[in-house]
Amino acid sequence: MTKPLRIGIAGLGTVGTGVVRLLRTHGDLLVGRCGRRIDIGAVSARNRGADRGVDLTGVRWLDDAVALARDPEIDVVVELIGGAEGVARELIETAITNGKGVVTANKALLAMHGTSLATKAEAKGISFGYEASVAGGIPIVKALREGFAGNQVKRVYGILNGTCNFILTSMRDSRREFKRALADAQKLGYAEADPTFDIEGIDTAHKLAILASVAFGCPVNFAGIHVEGISQVGLSDIDFARELGFHIKLLGLARLTEHGLEQRVHPCMVPLAHPIAHVDGAFNAVVVEADFADRNMAVGRGAGAGPTASAVVADLVDIARQQRLPVFNVPAASLRPVPVSPIERHRGAYYVRFTVVDRPGVMADMTAAFRDEQVSIESLIQRARSPGDVVPVVMTTHETEEAAMRRALERIGKLKTVREPPRMIRIEQF
Amino acid sequence: MTKPLRIGIAGLGTVGTGVVRLLRTHGDLLVGRCGRRIDIGAVSARNRGADRGVDLTGVRWLDDAVALARDPEIDVVVELIGGAEGVARELIETAITNGKGVVTANKALLAMHGTSLATKAEAKGISFGYEASVAGGIPIVKALREGFAGNQVKRVYGILNGTCNFILTSMRDSRREFKRALADAQKLGYAEADPTFDIEGIDTAHKLAILASVAFGCPVNFAGIHVEGISQVGLSDIDFARELGFHIKLLGLARLTEHGLEQRVHPCMVPLAHPIAHVDGAFNAVVVEADFADRNMAVGRGAGAGPTASAVVADLVDIARQQRLPVFNVPAASLRPVPVSPIERHRGAYYVRFTVVDRPGVMADMTAAFRDEQVSIESLIQRARSPGDVVPVVMTTHETEEAAMRRALERIGKLKTVREPPRMIRIEQF
C-alpha cells in the first residue's frame, strides 16, 4: 500500500470539525477507495480548549496556521479559515511555495485571487482542490471539469446561497415579509448575525465567479459581476409571481453573449415549469447548459458540516488517488480574458411593480414611457380598485434590452402619481 | 505535448455518430483540456455506405469490429454496439486481453458481466469507462466514484428510463391511457418498435445494477433485482395519485437494509414535495442519499446522441488525462457480495386500487383482510356511488411489510365482489 497522505487542517469550526469526523468515521472505507490512508498530521485553530465532539488525541496542534504550510510532515494543507486575505491567503500561498497540495472551501479567496493562485499552483505542479467552495453537497466543480469536459458550456446558473433560498421559501410558504423571514433564519442558524454577504448576493457572486471560470475557461472576474440581493423583494412580489406562474429565486447566472461574458446575481422570476423553481429551503441547485449534454441540474445541500466536509474529502481522495487537473479546467496560462457584457446590454423579460395613485391617466403615462422606449408590455395587473388611494400595479414585458427598461422606469419613477421607486425583477427565460 | 490518444469506435448508430461529431466539433477545446489530441484511428460499423452526416474521410474502416481490439494503432476501444453477448462482449474481452482501454455505453453487458469485466480490466491495468451506460447526460458514475467518495451511500434511486418517464408524463398531462401514450412515444422516436426492455423495467434494472455496485461496493447483481414495468399503470391511478399528493414515476431504487441489498424497479407514488416528482418527459434523474453529503439529485437527459456522446467523451478525457480508478470504486477483488433482501421483506406504504361491486359489506370484507394482516389503512376513497355496479375503491396504507400486504391482497382478490385483480403501487417515503 502506498504511504498515507498526511494532511494539516487549518480551522476547526463547523466544517473543520466535520472533516475530522468524516475521516474518523470512514477511515477504512477511504483506504478501500484510495488504496492508502488519509491521516491527520496536524491541526491549527484558535481555541485549543474547545470541545468539538471529535477525538484529536495524538494529533499535533500548531498555534500558527501558516506553520502547517512549512511542516515537513504535511503533504496537503486543508484551509478552512476563510476570508479573501489574511491568514487564509498567507497559508495557501506558503503551502504552494513549499510544494504542498491545497484543499480549500474559501470562495472569497478564489473569487479574488483564483487566477493567480491557480497560476502559482500549476507552476509548482501541486494539486489545488476547491470543490467545497461552491455548493458543498453538489460535486459541481468535478462535473464541470470532468463530467462535461466534452462540451462547450453555454450557460451556468444556480441557487448558490441556501440562506437566501431559505428566506425566499419562508416568505412564500409562511407569508412573512423579508425582515421577519430573515430573523427566523437567524434564529434557526441559517443566517449569520451579520447577514450582508448572504442577503446582498455577495456570497452568490463569489461562487458564480468560480463557476464561470471553470465553465468558460476565462480568468476569475468577480468585479465583472452585476450583483443585487434579496432585501428589496416584497411579499407582494412573491404573491404576484405565483399568480403569473413564477417562483422568485436568487440566482447567479453566467453565459457568453455576443458582447462578452455576462455574469449576474439578482432575484429572478423562474417559470414553474423549470425544475429549479421547485428547489426550496436551504437547498442549492446548479444548472449547466452544455452543447452536447444539454441541460443538467444538480440539487443538494449548499452548506453545513457534512456536505462541506464531503466536498473537502472528495478533493483529498482525488489527491490520494493521484488525480491532478488544471485548476480551472485548462492550464491557468491558457485562461483567456473575456470582456464583460454590462448589465445594460442584458436582454430579457421584466416584471415591474409600481405603487401608484389610482387615478385616470396613470396607466396612459406609464405605458407611454414603455412605448417611447420600444418596450412591449406582455401583461398588466391592477387588482385593487381604490380611486384616489395608492394601489399596486404590476406589469410584465416581452424581451427587451435592460438599458431601455431602465430609461422607461426612470421616467415613470418621476411621475407624480407614482409613489415609490418601481420594483423591477428580471424574468428568466430558459 | 503528449502524443494523441488513438481511439477505435465500434458502432456508428446515433451514439457513435454523436461521438464522431463531438470530437470533430471540439478538437481544439479537448486539446486545451487534455493537453493532447483524441484522434479517431479507425471505426467499424455494419453499413459502410450510409450517410451519417459526419466526415469520416481518412479514417480507417474495419469490417470486423473485434479487429479494433487487435489493432496496434488503437489505444482505446469505444464499444457502441450494445447487447450483453455477441460482438460487443467479444470486442471488450479482446480489448482487455490486448491491454487496450475500453469505453462503453453498454448497460446490458455491464449488468450481466460487470464484475468479471472489472476484474479482468484491473488485472491488466487498463482503463474501463462506462459513464454513458447510465443516464448519459448525468455524470453519475463520476459523482458516485469521486464526488461522493468520502461518503457511505445510504440509498440511490432514480428515473433511469426516459421512455417510461415520457409515457407516464404524457398519460398525466394529455390524459391518455398507457397504450395510446406508448404509441405516441413510438411515433416521436422516444420508444422503440419493440418497447419491452423499456416499459417492462429491464433497462432501468440494468442501470440500477450498475449504480448499486458503484454505490455499495458489491458485485453487480442484476438477478437480485425485483422488476415491474409500467404497462399496468392506469390513467385512473395517475388521477388518484394526484388527488393523494403524488406523481407516479418508474424508479429504480437500491439500499442496504438489515436483510441485505434491496434493489427494486417498479412504478412508485412519489410525494409532490420531492423534487424528483417534478422531473418530467424524457428527462432522467438520479438521487444519491449519502451520510455526509446528504441528499443530492441530478437531472438531465438520459439518452440521445448528444448526451450519450458527452458521457463517452468524458470517459475518453479521463483516459487522455491519465485518470484511472477501480471500475466499481473499490478494486474488483474487494467487492463484497451482499445477500439479496427479497421484495417480501420490503417495508413501505402502499396504494391499492380495487374494482368492486358497490354493495353493503364490501368494505367490511376488505378492511377485515387488512386487519387480519395487521396492515393499517391510512386513507380510503370511494368517489363514485353506483349501487350494484362496479366502482373503483382506492386505499393507502401506513408502513407495513410487503409479505403481509401480498397476503391481504390475495385474500381480497378472491372476494366475489372484487372484479379485477387489485392494482398495487408502492408509495415511496423519502
PDB file of C-alpha atoms in Angstrom, chain A residues 18 21-22 25-26 29-30 32-34 137-139 142-153 214-215 275 278-279 283 291-301 305-311 313-314 317-318 321-326 329-331 334, chain B residues 18 21-22 25-26 29-30 32-34 137-139 142-153 214-215 275 278-279 283 291-301 305-311 313-314 317-318 321-326 329-331 334:
ATOM      1  CA  GLY A  18     -16.889  17.846  10.058  1.00  0.00           C
ATOM      2  CA  ARG A  21     -15.405  13.436  11.922  1.00  0.00           C
ATOM      3  CA  LEU A  22     -15.671  12.156   8.352  1.00  0.00           C
ATOM      4  CA  THR A  25     -15.812   7.620  10.597  1.00  0.00           C
ATOM      5  CA  HIS A  26     -14.746   6.392   7.171  1.00  0.00           C
ATOM      6  CA  LEU A  29     -13.776   2.878   3.557  1.00  0.00           C
ATOM      7  CA  LEU A  30     -11.338   5.527   2.296  1.00  0.00           C
ATOM      8  CA  GLY A  32     -10.565   0.770   0.182  1.00  0.00           C
ATOM      9  CA  ARG A  33     -11.276   3.540  -2.278  1.00  0.00           C
ATOM     10  CA  CYS A  34      -7.882   5.286  -2.340  1.00  0.00           C
ATOM     11  CA  GLY A 137     -23.095  18.894  -1.293  1.00  0.00           C
ATOM     12  CA  ILE A 138     -23.028  19.122  -5.093  1.00  0.00           C
ATOM     13  CA  PRO A 139     -19.835  17.973  -6.834  1.00  0.00           C
ATOM     14  CA  LYS A 142     -15.862  17.996 -10.791  1.00  0.00           C
ATOM     15  CA  ALA A 143     -18.882  17.852 -13.075  1.00  0.00           C
ATOM     16  CA  LEU A 144     -17.746  20.937 -14.988  1.00  0.00           C
ATOM     17  CA  ARG A 145     -14.064  19.979 -15.197  1.00  0.00           C
ATOM     18  CA  GLU A 146     -14.596  16.313 -15.941  1.00  0.00           C
ATOM     19  CA  GLY A 147     -18.184  15.199 -16.416  1.00  0.00           C
ATOM     20  CA  PHE A 148     -18.879  17.837 -19.067  1.00  0.00           C
ATOM     21  CA  ALA A 149     -15.306  18.030 -20.353  1.00  0.00           C
ATOM     22  CA  GLY A 150     -16.502  17.187 -23.867  1.00  0.00           C
ATOM     23  CA  ASN A 151     -18.843  20.171 -24.023  1.00  0.00           C
ATOM     24  CA  GLN A 152     -18.830  23.860 -24.661  1.00  0.00           C
ATOM     25  CA  VAL A 153     -20.872  25.209 -21.772  1.00  0.00           C
ATOM     26  CA  VAL A 214     -14.312  26.685 -14.829  1.00  0.00           C
ATOM     27  CA  ALA A 215     -17.176  26.674 -17.320  1.00  0.00           C
ATOM     28  CA  PRO A 275     -37.362  22.266 -12.037  1.00  0.00           C
ATOM     29  CA  HIS A 278     -39.077  23.769  -7.027  1.00  0.00           C
ATOM     30  CA  VAL A 279     -35.739  23.763  -5.203  1.00  0.00           C
ATOM     31  CA  PHE A 283     -31.013  23.545  -0.789  1.00  0.00           C
ATOM     32  CA  ASP A 291     -23.922  21.922 -26.196  1.00  0.00           C
ATOM     33  CA  PHE A 292     -23.843  18.112 -26.241  1.00  0.00           C
ATOM     34  CA  ALA A 293     -25.045  17.072 -22.770  1.00  0.00           C
ATOM     35  CA  ASP A 294     -27.962  19.545 -22.959  1.00  0.00           C
ATOM     36  CA  ARG A 295     -29.421  20.729 -19.658  1.00  0.00           C
ATOM     37  CA  ASN A 296     -28.251  19.211 -16.397  1.00  0.00           C
ATOM     38  CA  MET A 297     -29.392  20.268 -12.945  1.00  0.00           C
ATOM     39  CA  ALA A 298     -27.863  19.159  -9.668  1.00  0.00           C
ATOM     40  CA  VAL A 299     -29.612  19.789  -6.359  1.00  0.00           C
ATOM     41  CA  GLY A 300     -28.083  19.338  -2.941  1.00  0.00           C
ATOM     42  CA  ARG A 301     -27.100  20.907   0.337  1.00  0.00           C
ATOM     43  CA  ALA A 305     -20.686  20.447   8.297  1.00  0.00           C
ATOM     44  CA  GLY A 306     -21.491  17.186   6.487  1.00  0.00           C
ATOM     45  CA  PRO A 307     -21.904  18.357   2.887  1.00  0.00           C
ATOM     46  CA  THR A 308     -18.897  20.683   3.013  1.00  0.00           C
ATOM     47  CA  ALA A 309     -16.754  18.010   4.648  1.00  0.00           C
ATOM     48  CA  SER A 310     -17.875  15.617   1.907  1.00  0.00           C
ATOM     49  CA  ALA A 311     -16.565  18.038  -0.720  1.00  0.00           C
ATOM     50  CA  VAL A 313     -12.688  14.889   1.419  1.00  0.00           C
ATOM     51  CA  ALA A 314     -13.583  14.294  -2.253  1.00  0.00           C
ATOM     52  CA  VAL A 317      -9.447  11.464  -2.281  1.00  0.00           C
ATOM     53  CA  ASP A 318      -8.548  12.842  -5.718  1.00  0.00           C
ATOM     54  CA  ARG A 321      -5.530   8.736  -5.907  1.00  0.00           C
ATOM     55  CA  GLN A 322      -3.018  10.962  -7.696  1.00  0.00           C
ATOM     56  CA  GLN A 323      -5.637  12.617  -9.866  1.00  0.00           C
ATOM     57  CA  ARG A 324      -4.470  16.099 -10.759  1.00  0.00           C
ATOM     58  CA  LEU A 325      -6.035  18.530 -13.227  1.00  0.00           C
ATOM     59  CA  PRO A 326      -5.584  22.154 -14.227  1.00  0.00           C
ATOM     60  CA  ASN A 329     -10.125  23.087 -16.383  1.00  0.00           C
ATOM     61  CA  VAL A 330      -7.472  24.461 -18.758  1.00  0.00           C
ATOM     62  CA  PRO A 331      -3.973  25.437 -17.648  1.00  0.00           C
ATOM     63  CA  SER A 334      -4.404  29.450 -21.259  1.00  0.00           C
TER      64      SER A 334
ATOM     65  CA  GLY B  18     -22.650  11.669 -31.982  1.00  0.00           C
ATOM     66  CA  ARG B  21     -19.442  14.779 -34.291  1.00  0.00           C
ATOM     67  CA  LEU B  22     -18.384  15.843 -30.791  1.00  0.00           C
ATOM     68  CA  THR B  25     -16.559  19.907 -33.207  1.00  0.00           C
ATOM     69  CA  HIS B  26     -14.434  20.229 -30.083  1.00  0.00           C
ATOM     70  CA  LEU B  29     -11.176  22.570 -26.880  1.00  0.00           C
ATOM     71  CA  LEU B  30     -10.272  18.997 -25.944  1.00  0.00           C
ATOM     72  CA  GLY B  32      -6.800  22.588 -24.229  1.00  0.00           C
ATOM     73  CA  ARG B  33      -8.394  20.445 -21.547  1.00  0.00           C
ATOM     74  CA  CYS B  34      -6.436  17.210 -22.005  1.00  0.00           C
ATOM     75  CA  GLY B 137     -26.380  13.432 -19.687  1.00  0.00           C
ATOM     76  CA  ILE B 138     -25.775  12.998 -15.943  1.00  0.00           C
ATOM     77  CA  PRO B 139     -22.200  12.254 -14.844  1.00  0.00           C
ATOM     78  CA  LYS B 142     -18.187  10.005 -11.659  1.00  0.00           C
ATOM     79  CA  ALA B 143     -20.243  11.575  -8.891  1.00  0.00           C
ATOM     80  CA  LEU B 144     -20.540   8.247  -7.063  1.00  0.00           C
ATOM     81  CA  ARG B 145     -16.922   7.169  -7.557  1.00  0.00           C
ATOM     82  CA  GLU B 146     -15.337  10.542  -6.903  1.00  0.00           C
ATOM     83  CA  GLY B 147     -17.696  13.327  -5.866  1.00  0.00           C
ATOM     84  CA  PHE B 148     -19.175  11.294  -3.013  1.00  0.00           C
ATOM     85  CA  ALA B 149     -16.047   9.227  -2.359  1.00  0.00           C
ATOM     86  CA  GLY B 150     -15.998  10.390   1.266  1.00  0.00           C
ATOM     87  CA  ASN B 151     -19.476   9.038   1.969  1.00  0.00           C
ATOM     88  CA  GLN B 152     -21.238   5.836   2.788  1.00  0.00           C
ATOM     89  CA  VAL B 153     -24.162   5.878   0.361  1.00  0.00           C
ATOM     90  CA  VAL B 214     -20.639   1.562  -7.537  1.00  0.00           C
ATOM     91  CA  ALA B 215     -22.598   2.931  -4.590  1.00  0.00           C
ATOM     92  CA  PRO B 275     -38.196  17.359  -6.446  1.00  0.00           C
ATOM     93  CA  HIS B 278     -41.287  17.178 -10.996  1.00  0.00           C
ATOM     94  CA  VAL B 279     -38.799  15.560 -13.377  1.00  0.00           C
ATOM     95  CA  PHE B 283     -35.500  13.531 -18.554  1.00  0.00           C
ATOM     96  CA  ASP B 291     -24.265  10.046   5.082  1.00  0.00           C
ATOM     97  CA  PHE B 292     -22.221  13.257   4.929  1.00  0.00           C
ATOM     98  CA  ALA B 293     -23.319  14.928   1.671  1.00  0.00           C
ATOM     99  CA  ASP B 294     -26.987  14.308   2.497  1.00  0.00           C
ATOM    100  CA  ARG B 295     -29.411  14.208  -0.426  1.00  0.00           C
ATOM    101  CA  ASN B 296     -28.228  15.066  -3.925  1.00  0.00           C
ATOM    102  CA  MET B 297     -30.341  14.919  -7.062  1.00  0.00           C
ATOM    103  CA  ALA B 298     -29.051  15.250 -10.600  1.00  0.00           C
ATOM    104  CA  VAL B 299     -31.416  15.766 -13.517  1.00  0.00           C
ATOM    105  CA  GLY B 300     -30.509  15.520 -17.171  1.00  0.00           C
ATOM    106  CA  ARG B 301     -31.066  13.829 -20.476  1.00  0.00           C
ATOM    107  CA  ALA B 305     -26.837  11.322 -29.458  1.00  0.00           C
ATOM    108  CA  GLY B 306     -25.525  14.443 -27.698  1.00  0.00           C
ATOM    109  CA  PRO B 307     -25.846  13.469 -24.028  1.00  0.00           C
ATOM    110  CA  THR B 308     -24.549   9.936 -24.568  1.00  0.00           C
ATOM    111  CA  ALA B 309     -21.641  11.209 -26.689  1.00  0.00           C
ATOM    112  CA  SER B 310     -20.874  13.704 -23.921  1.00  0.00           C
ATOM    113  CA  ALA B 311     -20.573  10.818 -21.442  1.00  0.00           C
ATOM    114  CA  VAL B 313     -16.058  11.621 -24.370  1.00  0.00           C
ATOM    115  CA  ALA B 314     -15.876  12.416 -20.638  1.00  0.00           C
ATOM    116  CA  VAL B 317     -10.933  12.718 -21.478  1.00  0.00           C
ATOM    117  CA  ASP B 318     -10.292  10.906 -18.181  1.00  0.00           C
ATOM    118  CA  ARG B 321      -5.612  12.855 -18.722  1.00  0.00           C
ATOM    119  CA  GLN B 322      -4.336   9.569 -17.311  1.00  0.00           C
ATOM    120  CA  GLN B 323      -7.002   9.414 -14.620  1.00  0.00           C
ATOM    121  CA  ARG B 324      -7.640   5.787 -13.784  1.00  0.00           C
ATOM    122  CA  LEU B 325      -9.760   4.378 -10.968  1.00  0.00           C
ATOM    123  CA  PRO B 326     -11.097   0.995  -9.883  1.00  0.00           C
ATOM    124  CA  ASN B 329     -14.992   2.428  -6.910  1.00  0.00           C
ATOM    125  CA  VAL B 330     -13.064  -0.231  -4.978  1.00  0.00           C
ATOM    126  CA  PRO B 331     -10.815  -2.817  -6.626  1.00  0.00           C
ATOM    127  CA  SER B 334     -12.614  -6.195  -2.798  1.00  0.00           C
TER     128      SER B 334
END
